[in-house]
Amino acid sequence: MARFQRYKLAYVYAALEPHIDGKTMEIHSEKHHQAYGDKLNAALEGTKWVEKELHEILMSLDKVPENIRATVRNNGGGLFNHNHYFSILSPDSEKAPVGQLAEDINLTFGSFDTFKEEFSNAGINQFGSGWSWLATDENGENLHVHGHPNQDNPLMHNHIPVLGMDVWEHAYYLNYQNKRPDYVASWWNIVDWNKVEEIYQAALQKKVMSY
Ligand code: MN3
């Protein structure tokens, strides 16, 4: 069995319709996500890095040998980001943050709506492919929103990821074609806020949720 594995969905591919169609989910998970894992495993095979957790590798990319660093950044980032993404989506969304995260989003951004706007805009305005992320700093403090290109994520800046939205076209093109803002608006209907709160509780303890 390969060292690094993709997270398998806890629901059927069509479960998120009409917000994301089943065919997009299937291709996204079985082709794109699978390929990131395959390429990461191939790059790290026979190195000491297979003994590390994925998030530890992404937090120390500067120590990864230069000849495989870009491959590990792109595909390790891709594997982690999609493990996160597929684990925080659900057909049974609470539609709004819960627990400590709900309180801290209000404290930091003023309201859930203000946060949603900032997070959505970071995704909509990301030039080319990338992600919108809510993260804490390395101490589990200072919630902030940041857009990242390609498969980069907060770990590469020593921050702790809390919530990530994929804005690559492969995440939405079958339903939405070029209309990224429509996908972003619909995406809020399928966020599993109980799961995001679990990730945030770990972040408060300076821990990265592993998969
Ligand atoms: Mn993707």
mmCIF file of C-alpha atoms and ligand atoms in Angstrom:
data_model
loop_
_atom_site.group_PDB
_atom_site.id
_atom_site.type_symbol
_atom_site.label_atom_id
_atom_site.label_comp_id
_atom_site.label_asym_id
_atom_site.label_seq_id
_atom_site.Cartn_x
_atom_site.Cartn_y
_atom_site.Cartn_z
ATOM 1 C CA MET A 1 0.000 0.000 0.000
ATOM 2 C CA ALA A 2 1.304 3.413 -0.929
ATOM 3 C CA ARG A 3 2.550 5.532 1.993
ATOM 4 C CA PHE A 4 0.332 8.579 1.417
ATOM 5 C CA GLN A 5 -3.345 7.988 0.725
ATOM 6 C CA ARG A 6 -6.189 10.151 -0.448
ATOM 7 C CA TYR A 7 -9.127 10.705 1.879
ATOM 8 C CA LYS A 8 -12.161 8.716 0.722
ATOM 9 C CA LEU A 9 -15.478 10.514 0.799
ATOM 10 C CA ALA A 10 -17.949 9.637 3.543
ATOM 11 C CA TYR A 11 -20.861 10.184 1.117
ATOM 12 C CA VAL A 12 -21.733 9.312 -2.498
ATOM 13 C CA TYR A 13 -20.443 11.640 -5.210
ATOM 14 C CA ALA A 14 -23.890 12.969 -6.100
ATOM 15 C CA ALA A 15 -24.733 13.797 -2.464
ATOM 16 C CA LEU A 16 -23.682 17.435 -2.793
ATOM 17 C CA GLU A 17 -25.996 18.182 -5.724
ATOM 18 C CA PRO A 18 -27.194 20.664 -6.800
ATOM 19 C CA HIS A 19 -24.233 22.600 -5.378
ATOM 20 C CA ILE A 20 -21.544 20.338 -6.883
ATOM 21 C CA ASP A 21 -22.522 17.673 -9.414
ATOM 22 C CA GLY A 22 -21.610 14.008 -8.956
ATOM 23 C CA LYS A 23 -19.438 13.729 -12.069
ATOM 24 C CA THR A 24 -17.277 16.674 -11.009
ATOM 25 C CA MET A 25 -16.880 15.147 -7.536
ATOM 26 C CA GLU A 26 -15.973 11.759 -8.997
ATOM 27 C CA ILE A 27 -13.322 13.126 -11.387
ATOM 28 C CA HIS A 28 -12.002 15.490 -8.711
ATOM 29 C CA SER A 29 -11.526 12.687 -6.169
ATOM 30 C CA GLU A 30 -10.599 9.703 -8.329
ATOM 31 C CA LYS A 31 -8.484 11.450 -10.972
ATOM 32 C CA HIS A 32 -7.110 14.769 -9.720
ATOM 33 C CA HIS A 33 -6.774 13.890 -6.037
ATOM 34 C CA GLN A 34 -5.524 10.382 -6.774
ATOM 35 C CA ALA A 35 -2.856 11.776 -9.130
ATOM 36 C CA TYR A 36 -1.479 14.140 -6.475
ATOM 37 C CA GLY A 37 -1.037 11.186 -4.116
ATOM 38 C CA ASP A 38 0.519 8.959 -6.785
ATOM 39 C CA LYS A 39 3.061 11.615 -7.771
ATOM 40 C CA LEU A 40 3.934 12.418 -4.147
ATOM 41 C CA ASN A 41 4.485 8.731 -3.348
ATOM 42 C CA ALA A 42 6.662 8.302 -6.438
ATOM 43 C CA ALA A 43 8.782 11.354 -5.552
ATOM 44 C CA LEU A 44 9.345 10.339 -1.916
ATOM 45 C CA GLU A 45 9.824 6.595 -2.372
ATOM 46 C CA GLY A 46 13.097 5.434 -0.800
ATOM 47 C CA THR A 47 13.676 8.731 1.047
ATOM 48 C CA LYS A 48 13.511 9.406 4.794
ATOM 49 C CA TRP A 49 10.519 11.679 4.132
ATOM 50 C CA VAL A 50 8.132 8.728 4.020
ATOM 51 C CA GLU A 51 8.534 8.504 7.813
ATOM 52 C CA LYS A 52 7.115 12.035 8.253
ATOM 53 C CA GLU A 53 3.505 13.106 8.391
ATOM 54 C CA LEU A 54 2.310 14.974 5.311
ATOM 55 C CA HIS A 55 1.831 18.272 7.156
ATOM 56 C CA GLU A 56 5.356 18.037 8.614
ATOM 57 C CA ILE A 57 6.758 17.714 5.095
ATOM 58 C CA LEU A 58 4.791 20.739 3.900
ATOM 59 C CA MET A 59 6.024 22.757 6.902
ATOM 60 C CA SER A 60 9.665 21.995 6.039
ATOM 61 C CA LEU A 61 9.790 22.169 2.256
ATOM 62 C CA ASP A 62 13.065 24.116 2.465
ATOM 63 C CA LYS A 63 14.705 20.915 3.757
ATOM 64 C CA VAL A 64 13.310 18.675 1.012
ATOM 65 C CA PRO A 65 16.005 17.924 -1.614
ATOM 66 C CA GLU A 66 15.949 20.515 -4.372
ATOM 67 C CA ASN A 67 15.487 17.992 -7.188
ATOM 68 C CA ILE A 68 12.091 16.879 -5.784
ATOM 69 C CA ARG A 69 11.043 20.047 -3.916
ATOM 70 C CA ALA A 70 8.681 21.465 -6.562
ATOM 71 C CA THR A 71 7.072 18.039 -7.084
ATOM 72 C CA VAL A 72 6.555 17.618 -3.340
ATOM 73 C CA ARG A 73 5.212 21.147 -2.966
ATOM 74 C CA ASN A 74 2.671 20.762 -5.792
ATOM 75 C CA ASN A 75 1.592 17.177 -5.182
ATOM 76 C CA GLY A 76 2.003 17.056 -1.398
ATOM 77 C CA GLY A 77 0.085 20.315 -1.250
ATOM 78 C CA GLY A 78 -2.497 18.847 -3.609
ATOM 79 C CA LEU A 79 -2.885 15.709 -1.516
ATOM 80 C CA PHE A 80 -3.216 17.580 1.786
ATOM 81 C CA ASN A 81 -5.516 20.278 0.411
ATOM 82 C CA HIS A 82 -7.922 17.768 -1.089
ATOM 83 C CA ASN A 83 -7.898 15.562 2.012
ATOM 84 C CA HIS A 84 -8.995 18.693 3.827
ATOM 85 C CA TYR A 85 -11.496 19.822 1.186
ATOM 86 C CA PHE A 86 -13.337 16.524 0.844
ATOM 87 C CA SER A 87 -13.466 16.038 4.616
ATOM 88 C CA ILE A 88 -15.106 19.415 5.288
ATOM 89 C CA LEU A 89 -17.895 19.062 2.730
ATOM 90 C CA SER A 90 -21.181 17.398 3.623
ATOM 91 C CA PRO A 91 -24.744 17.133 2.346
ATOM 92 C CA ASP A 92 -25.839 17.918 5.941
ATOM 93 C CA SER A 93 -24.298 21.353 6.412
ATOM 94 C CA GLU A 94 -25.125 23.435 9.489
ATOM 95 C CA LYS A 95 -24.946 26.438 7.093
ATOM 96 C CA ALA A 96 -23.057 28.557 9.662
ATOM 97 C CA PRO A 97 -20.054 28.123 11.981
ATOM 98 C CA VAL A 98 -20.579 26.410 15.354
ATOM 99 C CA GLY A 99 -18.793 26.404 18.718
ATOM 100 C CA GLN A 100 -15.601 28.328 19.401
ATOM 101 C CA LEU A 101 -15.026 29.051 15.719
ATOM 102 C CA ALA A 102 -18.406 30.803 15.451
ATOM 103 C CA GLU A 103 -17.417 33.059 18.376
ATOM 104 C CA ASP A 104 -13.924 33.738 17.084
ATOM 105 C CA ILE A 105 -15.092 34.502 13.541
ATOM 106 C CA ASN A 106 -17.433 37.118 15.016
ATOM 107 C CA LEU A 107 -14.648 38.542 17.186
ATOM 108 C CA THR A 108 -12.156 38.663 14.308
ATOM 109 C CA PHE A 109 -14.268 39.647 11.329
ATOM 110 C CA GLY A 110 -17.273 41.292 12.998
ATOM 111 C CA SER A 111 -19.817 38.805 11.647
ATOM 112 C CA PHE A 112 -20.127 35.562 9.697
ATOM 113 C CA ASP A 113 -21.329 37.544 6.663
ATOM 114 C CA THR A 114 -18.264 39.772 6.700
ATOM 115 C CA PHE A 115 -15.999 36.734 6.976
ATOM 116 C CA LYS A 116 -17.864 35.000 4.148
ATOM 117 C CA GLU A 117 -17.372 38.007 1.916
ATOM 118 C CA GLU A 118 -13.645 38.239 2.646
ATOM 119 C CA PHE A 119 -13.096 34.494 2.207
ATOM 120 C CA SER A 120 -15.204 34.393 -0.984
ATOM 121 C CA ASN A 121 -13.348 37.359 -2.472
ATOM 122 C CA ALA A 122 -9.968 35.756 -1.737
ATOM 123 C CA GLY A 123 -11.116 32.796 -3.842
ATOM 124 C CA ILE A 124 -12.863 34.758 -6.588
ATOM 125 C CA ASN A 125 -9.907 37.132 -6.989
ATOM 126 C CA GLN A 126 -7.222 34.427 -6.901
ATOM 127 C CA PHE A 127 -5.545 34.818 -10.307
ATOM 128 C CA GLY A 128 -5.523 31.444 -12.057
ATOM 129 C CA SER A 129 -5.822 28.262 -10.008
ATOM 130 C CA GLY A 130 -5.591 28.244 -6.243
ATOM 131 C CA TRP A 131 -7.332 28.242 -2.913
ATOM 132 C CA SER A 132 -8.930 30.486 -0.354
ATOM 133 C CA TRP A 133 -7.871 29.646 3.203
ATOM 134 C CA LEU A 134 -8.877 30.534 6.739
ATOM 135 C CA ALA A 135 -5.917 29.850 9.003
ATOM 136 C CA THR A 136 -4.411 30.627 12.389
ATOM 137 C CA ASP A 137 -0.799 31.569 12.997
ATOM 138 C CA GLU A 138 1.674 28.982 14.348
ATOM 139 C CA ASN A 139 0.339 29.531 17.900
ATOM 140 C CA GLY A 140 -3.262 28.778 16.975
ATOM 141 C CA GLU A 141 -4.074 32.506 17.207
ATOM 142 C CA ASN A 142 -4.907 35.382 14.857
ATOM 143 C CA LEU A 143 -7.474 33.924 12.464
ATOM 144 C CA HIS A 144 -6.946 35.335 9.003
ATOM 145 C CA VAL A 145 -7.969 34.798 5.375
ATOM 146 C CA HIS A 146 -5.443 34.375 2.587
ATOM 147 C CA GLY A 147 -5.571 33.326 -1.056
ATOM 148 C CA HIS A 148 -2.842 30.936 -2.219
ATOM 149 C CA PRO A 149 -1.883 30.015 -5.801
ATOM 150 C CA ASN A 150 -1.662 26.471 -7.190
ATOM 151 C CA GLN A 151 -1.658 23.872 -4.361
ATOM 152 C CA ASP A 152 0.058 26.113 -1.818
ATOM 153 C CA ASN A 153 -1.471 26.352 1.638
ATOM 154 C CA PRO A 154 -0.968 27.985 5.074
ATOM 155 C CA LEU A 155 1.380 25.176 6.228
ATOM 156 C CA MET A 156 3.987 26.512 3.789
ATOM 157 C CA HIS A 157 3.933 29.762 5.798
ATOM 158 C CA ASN A 158 4.021 27.910 9.144
ATOM 159 C CA HIS A 159 0.349 28.681 9.685
ATOM 160 C CA ILE A 160 -2.371 26.191 10.587
ATOM 161 C CA PRO A 161 -5.165 25.574 8.038
ATOM 162 C CA VAL A 162 -8.741 25.739 9.350
ATOM 163 C CA LEU A 163 -10.937 25.987 6.240
ATOM 164 C CA GLY A 164 -9.985 25.738 2.568
ATOM 165 C CA MET A 165 -11.954 26.259 -0.628
ATOM 166 C CA ASP A 166 -10.641 24.888 -3.917
ATOM 167 C CA VAL A 167 -11.076 27.416 -6.738
ATOM 168 C CA TRP A 168 -9.339 25.389 -9.473
ATOM 169 C CA GLU A 169 -11.664 25.048 -12.466
ATOM 170 C CA HIS A 170 -11.591 21.250 -12.021
ATOM 171 C CA ALA A 171 -13.635 21.779 -8.828
ATOM 172 C CA TYR A 172 -16.607 23.316 -10.640
ATOM 173 C CA TYR A 173 -16.364 23.485 -14.440
ATOM 174 C CA LEU A 174 -18.989 20.896 -15.412
ATOM 175 C CA ASN A 175 -21.767 22.789 -13.617
ATOM 176 C CA TYR A 176 -20.518 26.328 -13.566
ATOM 177 C CA GLN A 177 -18.178 26.545 -16.612
ATOM 178 C CA ASN A 178 -16.250 29.786 -16.121
ATOM 179 C CA LYS A 179 -18.568 31.161 -13.431
ATOM 180 C CA ARG A 180 -16.333 30.846 -10.377
ATOM 181 C CA PRO A 181 -18.374 33.347 -8.287
ATOM 182 C CA ASP A 182 -21.515 31.174 -8.691
ATOM 183 C CA TYR A 183 -19.641 28.086 -7.439
ATOM 184 C CA VAL A 184 -18.242 30.084 -4.514
ATOM 185 C CA ALA A 185 -21.707 31.352 -3.556
ATOM 186 C CA SER A 186 -23.163 27.836 -3.696
ATOM 187 C CA TRP A 187 -20.220 26.239 -1.839
ATOM 188 C CA TRP A 188 -21.309 27.706 1.513
ATOM 189 C CA ASN A 189 -24.352 25.387 1.470
ATOM 190 C CA ILE A 190 -22.206 22.257 1.808
ATOM 191 C CA VAL A 191 -19.631 23.140 4.486
ATOM 192 C CA ASP A 192 -19.539 20.700 7.416
ATOM 193 C CA TRP A 193 -19.084 23.237 10.229
ATOM 194 C CA ASN A 194 -18.880 20.550 12.946
ATOM 195 C CA LYS A 195 -15.834 19.157 11.144
ATOM 196 C CA VAL A 196 -14.351 22.646 10.713
ATOM 197 C CA GLU A 197 -14.818 23.259 14.448
ATOM 198 C CA GLU A 198 -12.953 19.985 15.132
ATOM 199 C CA ILE A 199 -10.077 21.218 12.951
ATOM 200 C CA TYR A 200 -10.143 24.604 14.718
ATOM 201 C CA GLN A 201 -10.060 22.976 18.174
ATOM 202 C CA ALA A 202 -6.905 21.124 17.076
ATOM 203 C CA ALA A 203 -5.441 24.382 15.708
ATOM 204 C CA LEU A 204 -6.035 26.061 19.087
ATOM 205 C CA GLN A 205 -3.761 23.327 20.514
ATOM 206 C CA LYS A 206 -1.217 24.163 17.745
ATOM 207 C CA LYS A 207 -1.999 20.857 16.056
ATOM 208 C CA VAL A 208 -2.633 20.219 12.380
ATOM 209 C CA MET A 209 -5.458 17.816 11.619
ATOM 210 C CA SER A 210 -3.873 14.775 9.963
ATOM 211 C CA TYR A 211 -5.578 12.404 7.573
HETATM 212 MN MN MN3 B 1 -9.010 20.400 -6.717
#
